[in-house]
Short mmCIF file of C-alpha atoms and ligand atoms in Angstrom, two decimals:
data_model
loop_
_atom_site.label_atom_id
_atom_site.label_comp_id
_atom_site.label_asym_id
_atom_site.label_seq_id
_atom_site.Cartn_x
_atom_site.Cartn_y
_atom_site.Cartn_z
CA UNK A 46 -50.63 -79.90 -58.00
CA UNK A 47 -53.30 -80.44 -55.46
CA UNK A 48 -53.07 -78.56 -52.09
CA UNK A 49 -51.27 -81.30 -49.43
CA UNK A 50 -53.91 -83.34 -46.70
CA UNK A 51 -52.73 -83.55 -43.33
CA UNK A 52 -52.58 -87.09 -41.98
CA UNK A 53 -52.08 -87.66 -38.54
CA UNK A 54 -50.05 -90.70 -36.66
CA UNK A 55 -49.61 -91.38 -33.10
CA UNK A 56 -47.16 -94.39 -32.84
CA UNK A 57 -44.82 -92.90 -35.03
CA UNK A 58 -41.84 -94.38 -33.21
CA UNK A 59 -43.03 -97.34 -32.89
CA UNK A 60 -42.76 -100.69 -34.72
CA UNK A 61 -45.55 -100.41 -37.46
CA UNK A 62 -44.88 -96.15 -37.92
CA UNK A 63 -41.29 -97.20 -39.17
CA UNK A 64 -42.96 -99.79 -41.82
CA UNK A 65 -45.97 -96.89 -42.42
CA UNK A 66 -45.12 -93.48 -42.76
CA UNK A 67 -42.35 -93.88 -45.49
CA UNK A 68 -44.77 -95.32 -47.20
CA UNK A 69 -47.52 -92.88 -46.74
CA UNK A 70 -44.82 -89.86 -47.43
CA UNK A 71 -43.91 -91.87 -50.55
CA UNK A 72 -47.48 -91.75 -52.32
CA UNK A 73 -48.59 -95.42 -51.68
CA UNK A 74 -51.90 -94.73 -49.32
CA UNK A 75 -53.09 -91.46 -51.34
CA UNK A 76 -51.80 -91.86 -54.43
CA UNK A 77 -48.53 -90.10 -56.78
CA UNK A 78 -50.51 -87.00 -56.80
CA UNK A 79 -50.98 -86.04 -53.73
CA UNK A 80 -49.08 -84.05 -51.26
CA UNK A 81 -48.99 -85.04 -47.49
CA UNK A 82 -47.82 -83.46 -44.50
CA UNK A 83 -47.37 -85.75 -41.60
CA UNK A 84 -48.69 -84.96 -37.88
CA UNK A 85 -46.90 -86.94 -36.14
CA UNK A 86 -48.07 -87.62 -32.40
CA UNK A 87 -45.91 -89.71 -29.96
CA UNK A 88 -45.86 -89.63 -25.85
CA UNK A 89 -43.91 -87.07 -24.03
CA UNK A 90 -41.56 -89.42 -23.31
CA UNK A 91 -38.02 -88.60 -24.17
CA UNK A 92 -36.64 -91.77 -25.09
CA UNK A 93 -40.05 -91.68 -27.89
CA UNK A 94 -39.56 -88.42 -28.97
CA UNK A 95 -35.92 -88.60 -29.80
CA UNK A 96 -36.56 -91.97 -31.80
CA UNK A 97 -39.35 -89.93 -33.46
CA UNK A 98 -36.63 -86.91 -34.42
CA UNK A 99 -34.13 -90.01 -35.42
CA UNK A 100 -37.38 -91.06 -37.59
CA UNK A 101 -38.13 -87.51 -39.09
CA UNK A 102 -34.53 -87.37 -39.97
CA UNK A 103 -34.84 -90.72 -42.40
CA UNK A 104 -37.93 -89.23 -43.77
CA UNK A 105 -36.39 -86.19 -44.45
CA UNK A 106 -33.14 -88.35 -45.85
CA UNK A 107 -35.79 -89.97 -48.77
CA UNK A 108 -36.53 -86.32 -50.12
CA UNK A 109 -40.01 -88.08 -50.84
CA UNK A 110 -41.39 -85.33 -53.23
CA UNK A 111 -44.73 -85.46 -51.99
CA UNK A 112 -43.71 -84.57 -48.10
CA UNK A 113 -44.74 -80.91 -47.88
CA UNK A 114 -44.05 -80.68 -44.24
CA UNK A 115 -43.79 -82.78 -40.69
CA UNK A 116 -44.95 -81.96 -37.39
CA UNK A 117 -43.76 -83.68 -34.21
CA UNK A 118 -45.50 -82.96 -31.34
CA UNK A 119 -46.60 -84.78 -27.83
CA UNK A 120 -49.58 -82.76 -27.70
CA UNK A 121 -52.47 -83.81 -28.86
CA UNK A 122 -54.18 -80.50 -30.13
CA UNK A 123 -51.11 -79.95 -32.40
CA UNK A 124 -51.04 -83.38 -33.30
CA UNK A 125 -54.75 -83.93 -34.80
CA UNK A 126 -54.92 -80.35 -35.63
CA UNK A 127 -56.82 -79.77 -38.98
CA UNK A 128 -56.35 -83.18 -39.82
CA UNK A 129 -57.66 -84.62 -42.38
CA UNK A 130 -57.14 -87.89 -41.51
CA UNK A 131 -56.02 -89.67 -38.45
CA UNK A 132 -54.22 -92.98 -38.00
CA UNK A 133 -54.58 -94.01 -34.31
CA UNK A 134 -51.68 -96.86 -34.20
CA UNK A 135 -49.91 -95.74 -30.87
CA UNK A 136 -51.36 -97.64 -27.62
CA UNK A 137 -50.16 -99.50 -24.54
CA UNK A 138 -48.72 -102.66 -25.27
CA UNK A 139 -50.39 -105.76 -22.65
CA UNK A 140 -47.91 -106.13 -20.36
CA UNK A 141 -46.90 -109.77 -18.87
CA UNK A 142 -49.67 -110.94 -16.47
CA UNK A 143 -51.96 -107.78 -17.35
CA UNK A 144 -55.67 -108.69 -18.09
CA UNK A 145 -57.69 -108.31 -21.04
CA UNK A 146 -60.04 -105.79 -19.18
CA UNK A 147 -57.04 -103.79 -17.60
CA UNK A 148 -55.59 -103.22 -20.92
CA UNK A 149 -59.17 -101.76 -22.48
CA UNK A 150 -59.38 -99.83 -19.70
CA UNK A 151 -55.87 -98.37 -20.07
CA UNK A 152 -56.02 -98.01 -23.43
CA UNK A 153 -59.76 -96.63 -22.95
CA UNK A 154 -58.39 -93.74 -21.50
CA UNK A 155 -55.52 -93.11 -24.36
CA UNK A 156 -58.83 -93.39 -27.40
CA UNK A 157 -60.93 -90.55 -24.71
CA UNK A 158 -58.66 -88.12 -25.15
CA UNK A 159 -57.91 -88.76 -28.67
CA UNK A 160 -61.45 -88.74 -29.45
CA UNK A 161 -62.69 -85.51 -27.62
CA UNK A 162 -59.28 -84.16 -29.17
CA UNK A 163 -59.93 -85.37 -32.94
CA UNK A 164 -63.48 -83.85 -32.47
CA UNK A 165 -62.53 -80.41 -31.72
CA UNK A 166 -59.68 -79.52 -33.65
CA UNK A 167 -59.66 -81.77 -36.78
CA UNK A 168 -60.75 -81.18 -40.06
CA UNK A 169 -64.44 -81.23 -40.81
CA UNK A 170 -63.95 -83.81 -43.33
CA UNK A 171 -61.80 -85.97 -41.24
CA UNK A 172 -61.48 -89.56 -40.76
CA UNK A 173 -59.97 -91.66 -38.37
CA UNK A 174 -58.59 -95.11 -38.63
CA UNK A 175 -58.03 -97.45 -35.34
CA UNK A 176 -54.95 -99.96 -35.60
CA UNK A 177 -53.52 -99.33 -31.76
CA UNK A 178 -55.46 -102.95 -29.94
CA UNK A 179 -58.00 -103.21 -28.91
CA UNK A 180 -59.04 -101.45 -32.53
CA UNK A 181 -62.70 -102.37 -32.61
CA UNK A 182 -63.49 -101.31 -29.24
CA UNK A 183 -60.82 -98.20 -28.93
CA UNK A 184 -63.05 -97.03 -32.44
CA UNK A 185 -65.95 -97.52 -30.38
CA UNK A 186 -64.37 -95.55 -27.02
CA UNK A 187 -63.17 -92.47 -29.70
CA UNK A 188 -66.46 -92.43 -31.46
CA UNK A 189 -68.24 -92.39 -28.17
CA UNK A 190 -66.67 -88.64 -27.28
CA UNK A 191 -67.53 -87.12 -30.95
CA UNK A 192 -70.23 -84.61 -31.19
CA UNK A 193 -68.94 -82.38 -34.04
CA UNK A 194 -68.13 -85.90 -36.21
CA UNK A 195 -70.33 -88.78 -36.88
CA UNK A 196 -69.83 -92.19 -36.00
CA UNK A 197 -69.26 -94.25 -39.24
CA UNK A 198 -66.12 -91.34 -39.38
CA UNK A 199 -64.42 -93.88 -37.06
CA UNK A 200 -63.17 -97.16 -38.74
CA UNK A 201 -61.16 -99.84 -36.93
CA UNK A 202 -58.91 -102.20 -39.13
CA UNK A 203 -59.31 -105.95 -39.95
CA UNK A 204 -57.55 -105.36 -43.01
CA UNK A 205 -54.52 -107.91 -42.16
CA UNK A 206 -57.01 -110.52 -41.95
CA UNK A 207 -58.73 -109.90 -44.67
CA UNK A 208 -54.86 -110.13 -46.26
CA UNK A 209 -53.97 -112.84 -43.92
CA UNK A 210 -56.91 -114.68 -45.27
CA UNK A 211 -56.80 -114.16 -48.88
CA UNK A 212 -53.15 -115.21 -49.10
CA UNK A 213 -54.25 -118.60 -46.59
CA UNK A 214 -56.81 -119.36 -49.48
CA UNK A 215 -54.22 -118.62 -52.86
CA UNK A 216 -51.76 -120.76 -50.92
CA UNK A 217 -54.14 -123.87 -50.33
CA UNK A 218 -55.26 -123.62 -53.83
CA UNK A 219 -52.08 -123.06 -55.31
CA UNK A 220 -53.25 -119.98 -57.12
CA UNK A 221 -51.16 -116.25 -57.08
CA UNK A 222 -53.32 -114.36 -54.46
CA UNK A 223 -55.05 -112.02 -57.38
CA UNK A 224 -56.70 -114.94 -58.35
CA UNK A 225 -58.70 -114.54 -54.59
CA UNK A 226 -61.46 -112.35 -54.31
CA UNK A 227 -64.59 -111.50 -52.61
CA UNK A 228 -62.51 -112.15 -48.55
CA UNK A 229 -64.64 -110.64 -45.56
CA UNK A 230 -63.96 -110.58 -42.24
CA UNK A 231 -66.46 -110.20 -39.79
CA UNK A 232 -66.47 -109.06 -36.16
CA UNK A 233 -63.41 -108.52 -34.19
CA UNK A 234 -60.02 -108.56 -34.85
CA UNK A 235 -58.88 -110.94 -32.35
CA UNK A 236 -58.83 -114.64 -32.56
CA UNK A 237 -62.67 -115.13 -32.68
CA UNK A 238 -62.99 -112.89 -35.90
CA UNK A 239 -64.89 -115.08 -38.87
CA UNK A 240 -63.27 -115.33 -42.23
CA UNK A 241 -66.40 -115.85 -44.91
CA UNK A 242 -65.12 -118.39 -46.75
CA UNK A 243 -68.42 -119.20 -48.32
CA UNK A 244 -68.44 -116.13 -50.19
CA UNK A 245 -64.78 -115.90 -51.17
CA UNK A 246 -63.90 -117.07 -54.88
CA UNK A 247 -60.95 -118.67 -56.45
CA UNK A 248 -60.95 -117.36 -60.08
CA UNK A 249 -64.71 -116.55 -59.83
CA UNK A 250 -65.60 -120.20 -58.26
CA UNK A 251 -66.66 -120.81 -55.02
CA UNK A 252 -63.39 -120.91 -52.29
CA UNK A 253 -65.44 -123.60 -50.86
CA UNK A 254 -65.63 -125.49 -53.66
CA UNK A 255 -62.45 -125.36 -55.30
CA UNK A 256 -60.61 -125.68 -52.19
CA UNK A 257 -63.29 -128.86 -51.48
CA UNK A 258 -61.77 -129.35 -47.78
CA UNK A 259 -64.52 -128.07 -45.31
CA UNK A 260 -62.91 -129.01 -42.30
CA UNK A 261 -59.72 -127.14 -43.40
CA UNK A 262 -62.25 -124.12 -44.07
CA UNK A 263 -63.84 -124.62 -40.76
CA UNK A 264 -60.97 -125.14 -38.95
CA UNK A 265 -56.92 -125.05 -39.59
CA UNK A 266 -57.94 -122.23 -42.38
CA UNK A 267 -59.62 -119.80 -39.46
CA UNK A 268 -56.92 -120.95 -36.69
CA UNK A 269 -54.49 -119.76 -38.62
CA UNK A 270 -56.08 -116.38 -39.82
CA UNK A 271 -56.84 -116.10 -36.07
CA UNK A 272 -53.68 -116.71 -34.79
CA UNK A 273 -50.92 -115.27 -36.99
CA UNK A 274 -50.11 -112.50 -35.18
CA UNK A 275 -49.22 -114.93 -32.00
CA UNK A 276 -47.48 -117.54 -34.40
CA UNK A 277 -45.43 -114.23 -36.12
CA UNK A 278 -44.63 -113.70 -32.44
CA UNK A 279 -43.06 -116.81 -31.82
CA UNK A 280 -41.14 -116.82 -34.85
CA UNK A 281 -39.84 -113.16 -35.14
CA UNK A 282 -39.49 -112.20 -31.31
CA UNK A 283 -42.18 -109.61 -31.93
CA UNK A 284 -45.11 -108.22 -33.28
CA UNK A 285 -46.54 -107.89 -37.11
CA UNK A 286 -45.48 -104.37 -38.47
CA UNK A 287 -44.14 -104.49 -41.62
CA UNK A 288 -48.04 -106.23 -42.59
CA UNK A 289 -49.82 -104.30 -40.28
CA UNK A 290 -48.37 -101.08 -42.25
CA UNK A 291 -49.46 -102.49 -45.46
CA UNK A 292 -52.82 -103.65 -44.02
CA UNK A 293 -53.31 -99.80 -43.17
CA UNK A 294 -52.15 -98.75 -46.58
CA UNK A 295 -54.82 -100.95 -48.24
CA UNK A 296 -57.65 -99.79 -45.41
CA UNK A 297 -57.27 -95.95 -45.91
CA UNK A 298 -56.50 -96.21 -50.12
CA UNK A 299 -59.63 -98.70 -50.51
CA UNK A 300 -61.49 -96.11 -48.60
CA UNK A 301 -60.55 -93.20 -50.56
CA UNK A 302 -61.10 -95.31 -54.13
CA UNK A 303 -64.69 -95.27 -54.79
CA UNK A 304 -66.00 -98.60 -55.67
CA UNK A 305 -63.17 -100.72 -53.68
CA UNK A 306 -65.39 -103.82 -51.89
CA UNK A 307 -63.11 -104.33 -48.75
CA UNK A 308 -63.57 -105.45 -45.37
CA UNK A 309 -63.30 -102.69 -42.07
CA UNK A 310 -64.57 -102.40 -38.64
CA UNK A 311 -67.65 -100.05 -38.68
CA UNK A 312 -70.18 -99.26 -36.46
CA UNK A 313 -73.00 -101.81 -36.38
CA UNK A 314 -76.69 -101.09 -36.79
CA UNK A 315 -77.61 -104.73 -36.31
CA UNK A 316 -76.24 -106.09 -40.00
CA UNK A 317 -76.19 -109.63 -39.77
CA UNK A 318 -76.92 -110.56 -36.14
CA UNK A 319 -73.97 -107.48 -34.53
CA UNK A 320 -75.55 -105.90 -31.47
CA UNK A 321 -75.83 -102.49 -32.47
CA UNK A 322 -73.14 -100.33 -31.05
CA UNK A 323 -70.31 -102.66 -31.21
CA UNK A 324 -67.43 -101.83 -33.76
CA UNK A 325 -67.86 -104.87 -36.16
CA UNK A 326 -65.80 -106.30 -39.48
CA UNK A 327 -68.54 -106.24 -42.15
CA UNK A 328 -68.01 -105.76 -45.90
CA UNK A 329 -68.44 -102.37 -47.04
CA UNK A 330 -68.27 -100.79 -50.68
CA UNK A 331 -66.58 -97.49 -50.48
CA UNK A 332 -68.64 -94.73 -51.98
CA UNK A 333 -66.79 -91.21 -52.34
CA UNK A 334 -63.34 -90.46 -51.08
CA UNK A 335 -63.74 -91.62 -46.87
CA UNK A 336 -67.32 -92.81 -47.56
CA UNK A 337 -68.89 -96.49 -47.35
CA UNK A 338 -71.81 -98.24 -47.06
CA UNK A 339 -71.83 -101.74 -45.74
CA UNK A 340 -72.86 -104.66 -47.96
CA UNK A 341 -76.28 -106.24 -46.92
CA UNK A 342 -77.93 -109.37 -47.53
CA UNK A 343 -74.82 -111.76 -48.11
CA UNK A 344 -76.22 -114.98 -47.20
CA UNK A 345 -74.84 -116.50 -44.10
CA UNK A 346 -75.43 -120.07 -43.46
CA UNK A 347 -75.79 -121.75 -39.89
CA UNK A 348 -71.60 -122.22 -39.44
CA UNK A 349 -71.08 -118.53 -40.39
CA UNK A 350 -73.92 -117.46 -38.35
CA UNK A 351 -72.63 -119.48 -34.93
CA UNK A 352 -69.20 -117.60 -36.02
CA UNK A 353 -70.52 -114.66 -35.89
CA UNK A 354 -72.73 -115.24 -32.95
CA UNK A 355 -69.06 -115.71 -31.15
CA UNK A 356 -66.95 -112.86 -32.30
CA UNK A 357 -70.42 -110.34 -31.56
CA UNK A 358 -70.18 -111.94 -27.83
CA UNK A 359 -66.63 -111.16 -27.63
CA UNK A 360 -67.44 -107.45 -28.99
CA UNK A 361 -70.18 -106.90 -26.53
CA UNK A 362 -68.13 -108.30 -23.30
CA UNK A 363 -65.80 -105.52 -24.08
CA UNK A 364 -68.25 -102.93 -24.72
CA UNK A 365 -69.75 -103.64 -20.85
CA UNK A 366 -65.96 -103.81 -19.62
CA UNK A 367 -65.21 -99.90 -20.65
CA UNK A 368 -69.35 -98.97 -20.62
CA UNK A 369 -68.52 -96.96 -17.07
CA UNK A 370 -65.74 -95.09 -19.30
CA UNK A 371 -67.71 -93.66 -22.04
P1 LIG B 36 -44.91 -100.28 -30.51
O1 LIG B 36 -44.96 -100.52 -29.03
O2 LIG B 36 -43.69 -100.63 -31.28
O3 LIG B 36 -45.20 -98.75 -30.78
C1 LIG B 36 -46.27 -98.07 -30.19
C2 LIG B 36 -45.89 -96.61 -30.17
O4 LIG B 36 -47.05 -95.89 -29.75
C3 LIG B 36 -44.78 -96.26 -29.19
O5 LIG B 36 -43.82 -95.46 -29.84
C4 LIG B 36 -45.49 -95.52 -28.08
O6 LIG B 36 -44.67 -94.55 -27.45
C5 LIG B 36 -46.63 -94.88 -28.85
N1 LIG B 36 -47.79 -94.49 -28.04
C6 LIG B 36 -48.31 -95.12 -26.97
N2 LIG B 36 -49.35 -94.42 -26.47
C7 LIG B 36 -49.48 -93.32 -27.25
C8 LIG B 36 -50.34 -92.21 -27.23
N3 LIG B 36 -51.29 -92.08 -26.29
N4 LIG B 36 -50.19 -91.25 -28.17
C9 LIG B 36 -49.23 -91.35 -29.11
N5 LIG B 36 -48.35 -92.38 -29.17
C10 LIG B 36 -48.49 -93.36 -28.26
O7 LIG B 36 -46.22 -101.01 -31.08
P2 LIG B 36 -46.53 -101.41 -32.59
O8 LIG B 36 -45.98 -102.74 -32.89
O9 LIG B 36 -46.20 -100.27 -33.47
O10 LIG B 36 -48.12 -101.63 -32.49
C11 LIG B 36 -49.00 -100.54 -32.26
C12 LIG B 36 -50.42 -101.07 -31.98
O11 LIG B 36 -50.91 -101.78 -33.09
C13 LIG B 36 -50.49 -102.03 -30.79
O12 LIG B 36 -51.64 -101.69 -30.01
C14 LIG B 36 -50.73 -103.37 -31.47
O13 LIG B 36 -51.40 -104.28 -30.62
C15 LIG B 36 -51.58 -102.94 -32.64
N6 LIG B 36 -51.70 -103.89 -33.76
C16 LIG B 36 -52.89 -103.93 -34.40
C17 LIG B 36 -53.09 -104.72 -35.51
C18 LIG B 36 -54.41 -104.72 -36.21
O14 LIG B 36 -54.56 -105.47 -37.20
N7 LIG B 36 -55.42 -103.93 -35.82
C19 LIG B 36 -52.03 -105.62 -36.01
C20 LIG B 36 -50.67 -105.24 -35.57
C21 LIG B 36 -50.56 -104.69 -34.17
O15 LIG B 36 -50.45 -105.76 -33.29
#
């Protein structure tokens, strides 16, 4: 048996830790063989931590055989202690009429702490993985307070897109989703991200050309990637968690699986056209266990590169909105 990794949550109350952590506790994001204890982090908030004790309680009702043990704890330096890895998902929600640069700067202050936190009592070989919105920039914000860990440590997710995306494509080509490969999202994951449709294949052809509707591709195909989380909205009364849990399942297992070709939000050193700094979607190939290096060279032709151009903008207005934080 090999000795248990501690994974940290904060949100585990929430919406998407209901949909994750049973499945964390039950093997899916580290595999059958490996034993887990859970570090679970909510706010001290009464009403959070007794839905987090009413949580523990289910866990503890699935006698998952891989769930060593399960800390719950409002303090941070309990929380991310000796962590191995740490799954930022809890953050403030945007509240009606709030702006866009009130809720970085709120949440700025939440992915501080965390970060200065993460870097002095987690693991040495810990990694961290940003769901909690804004997740590019909050990766950035956390990063930004690490001395003791380095900055490609810090991923953000655009996992659900990439998802999103792949099952958009199998759909319009009426083709089961395995038959879809080769999805990247770039940038951020907000409405402006870029799904690469010319380098996605359809049973090892072209997306482009199989599919053979570029305005769909250009348009409908990347409004709809864009904007599912507001359409699930509409239709369910709230937001995605049961995919957003999955999407974090496939982020952290791809990462661990050496040789998984996946799409995260890493820090940028200028691959195609992102200002460097910014917390981009790129395509990365993971390496060992928590290790990547991002794909270079894809070819990117004038619509993917005005994309882009749009998404990096984005990234870099929100950079200057929290710069007086970091
Ligand atoms: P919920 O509001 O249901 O749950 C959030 C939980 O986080 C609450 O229990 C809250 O008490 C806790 N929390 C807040 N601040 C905390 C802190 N400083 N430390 C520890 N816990 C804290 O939201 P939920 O639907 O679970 O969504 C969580 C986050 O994921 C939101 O920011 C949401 O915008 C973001 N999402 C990101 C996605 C992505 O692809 N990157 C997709 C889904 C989701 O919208």
């Amino acid at each position: 048996m090999k000795s248990p990794i501690r994974v940290a949550v904060t949100g585990p109350a929430g919406q998407i830790g209901y949909a994750l952590l049973f499945r964390i506790a039950s093997g899916q994001m580290f595999g059958p063989d490996q034993p887990v204890i859970l570090q679970l982090l909510e706010v001290p908030v009464e009403k959070a931590m007794k839905a987090l004790e009413g949580v523990a309680m289910e866990l503890d009702d699935c006698a998952f055989p891989l769930l060593q043990e399960m800390v719950l704890t409002s303090d941070p330096s309990v929380g991310f202690k000796n962590a191995n890895w740490c799954c930022l998902v809890g953050a403030k929600p945007r509240g009606p009429g709030m702006e866009r640069a009130d809720l970085l700067k709120d949440n700025g202050k939440i992915f501080i702490e965390q970060g200065k936190v993460i870097d002095r009592v987690a693991a040495d070989d810990c990694r961290v993985a940003v769901v909690g919105n804004p997740a590019n920039t909050n990766a950035m914000i956390a990063a930004s307070q690490a001395k003791r860990l380095s900055a490609d440590r810090f991923t953000a997710m655009v996992r659900l897109d990439q998802n999103r995306a792949a099952s958009q494509l199998a759909k319009k080509a009426n083709v089961p989703v395995t038959a879809v490969s080769d999805v990247f999202i770039f940038g951020n994951h907000s409405p402006t991200m870029f799904s690469a449709f010319h380098l996605a294949k359809i049973q090892g052809k072209p997306a482009s050309q199989v599919i053979g509707h570029q305005e769909w591709l250009r348009k409908e195909f990347q409004e709809t990637v864009g904007k599912r989380g507001a359409a699930i909205i509409a239709a369910r009364g709230s937001s995605s968690a049961a995919s957003a849990a999955n999407a974090l399942v496939d982020h952290v297992h791809d990462l661990m699986t050496p040789g998984k070709v996946h799409s995260i939000s890493v820090k940028s050193h200028g691959e195609y056209g992102f200002d460097p700094e910014v917390w981009a979607g790129m395509p990365v190939r993971t390496t060992t266990p928590g290790s990547y290096e991002v794909i270079k060279g894809l070819p990117l032709d004038e619509f993917a590169k005005e994309r882009i151009a749009v998404t990096n903008k984005e990234l870099v207005d929100e950079r200057e909105m929290v710069k007086g934080m970091l």
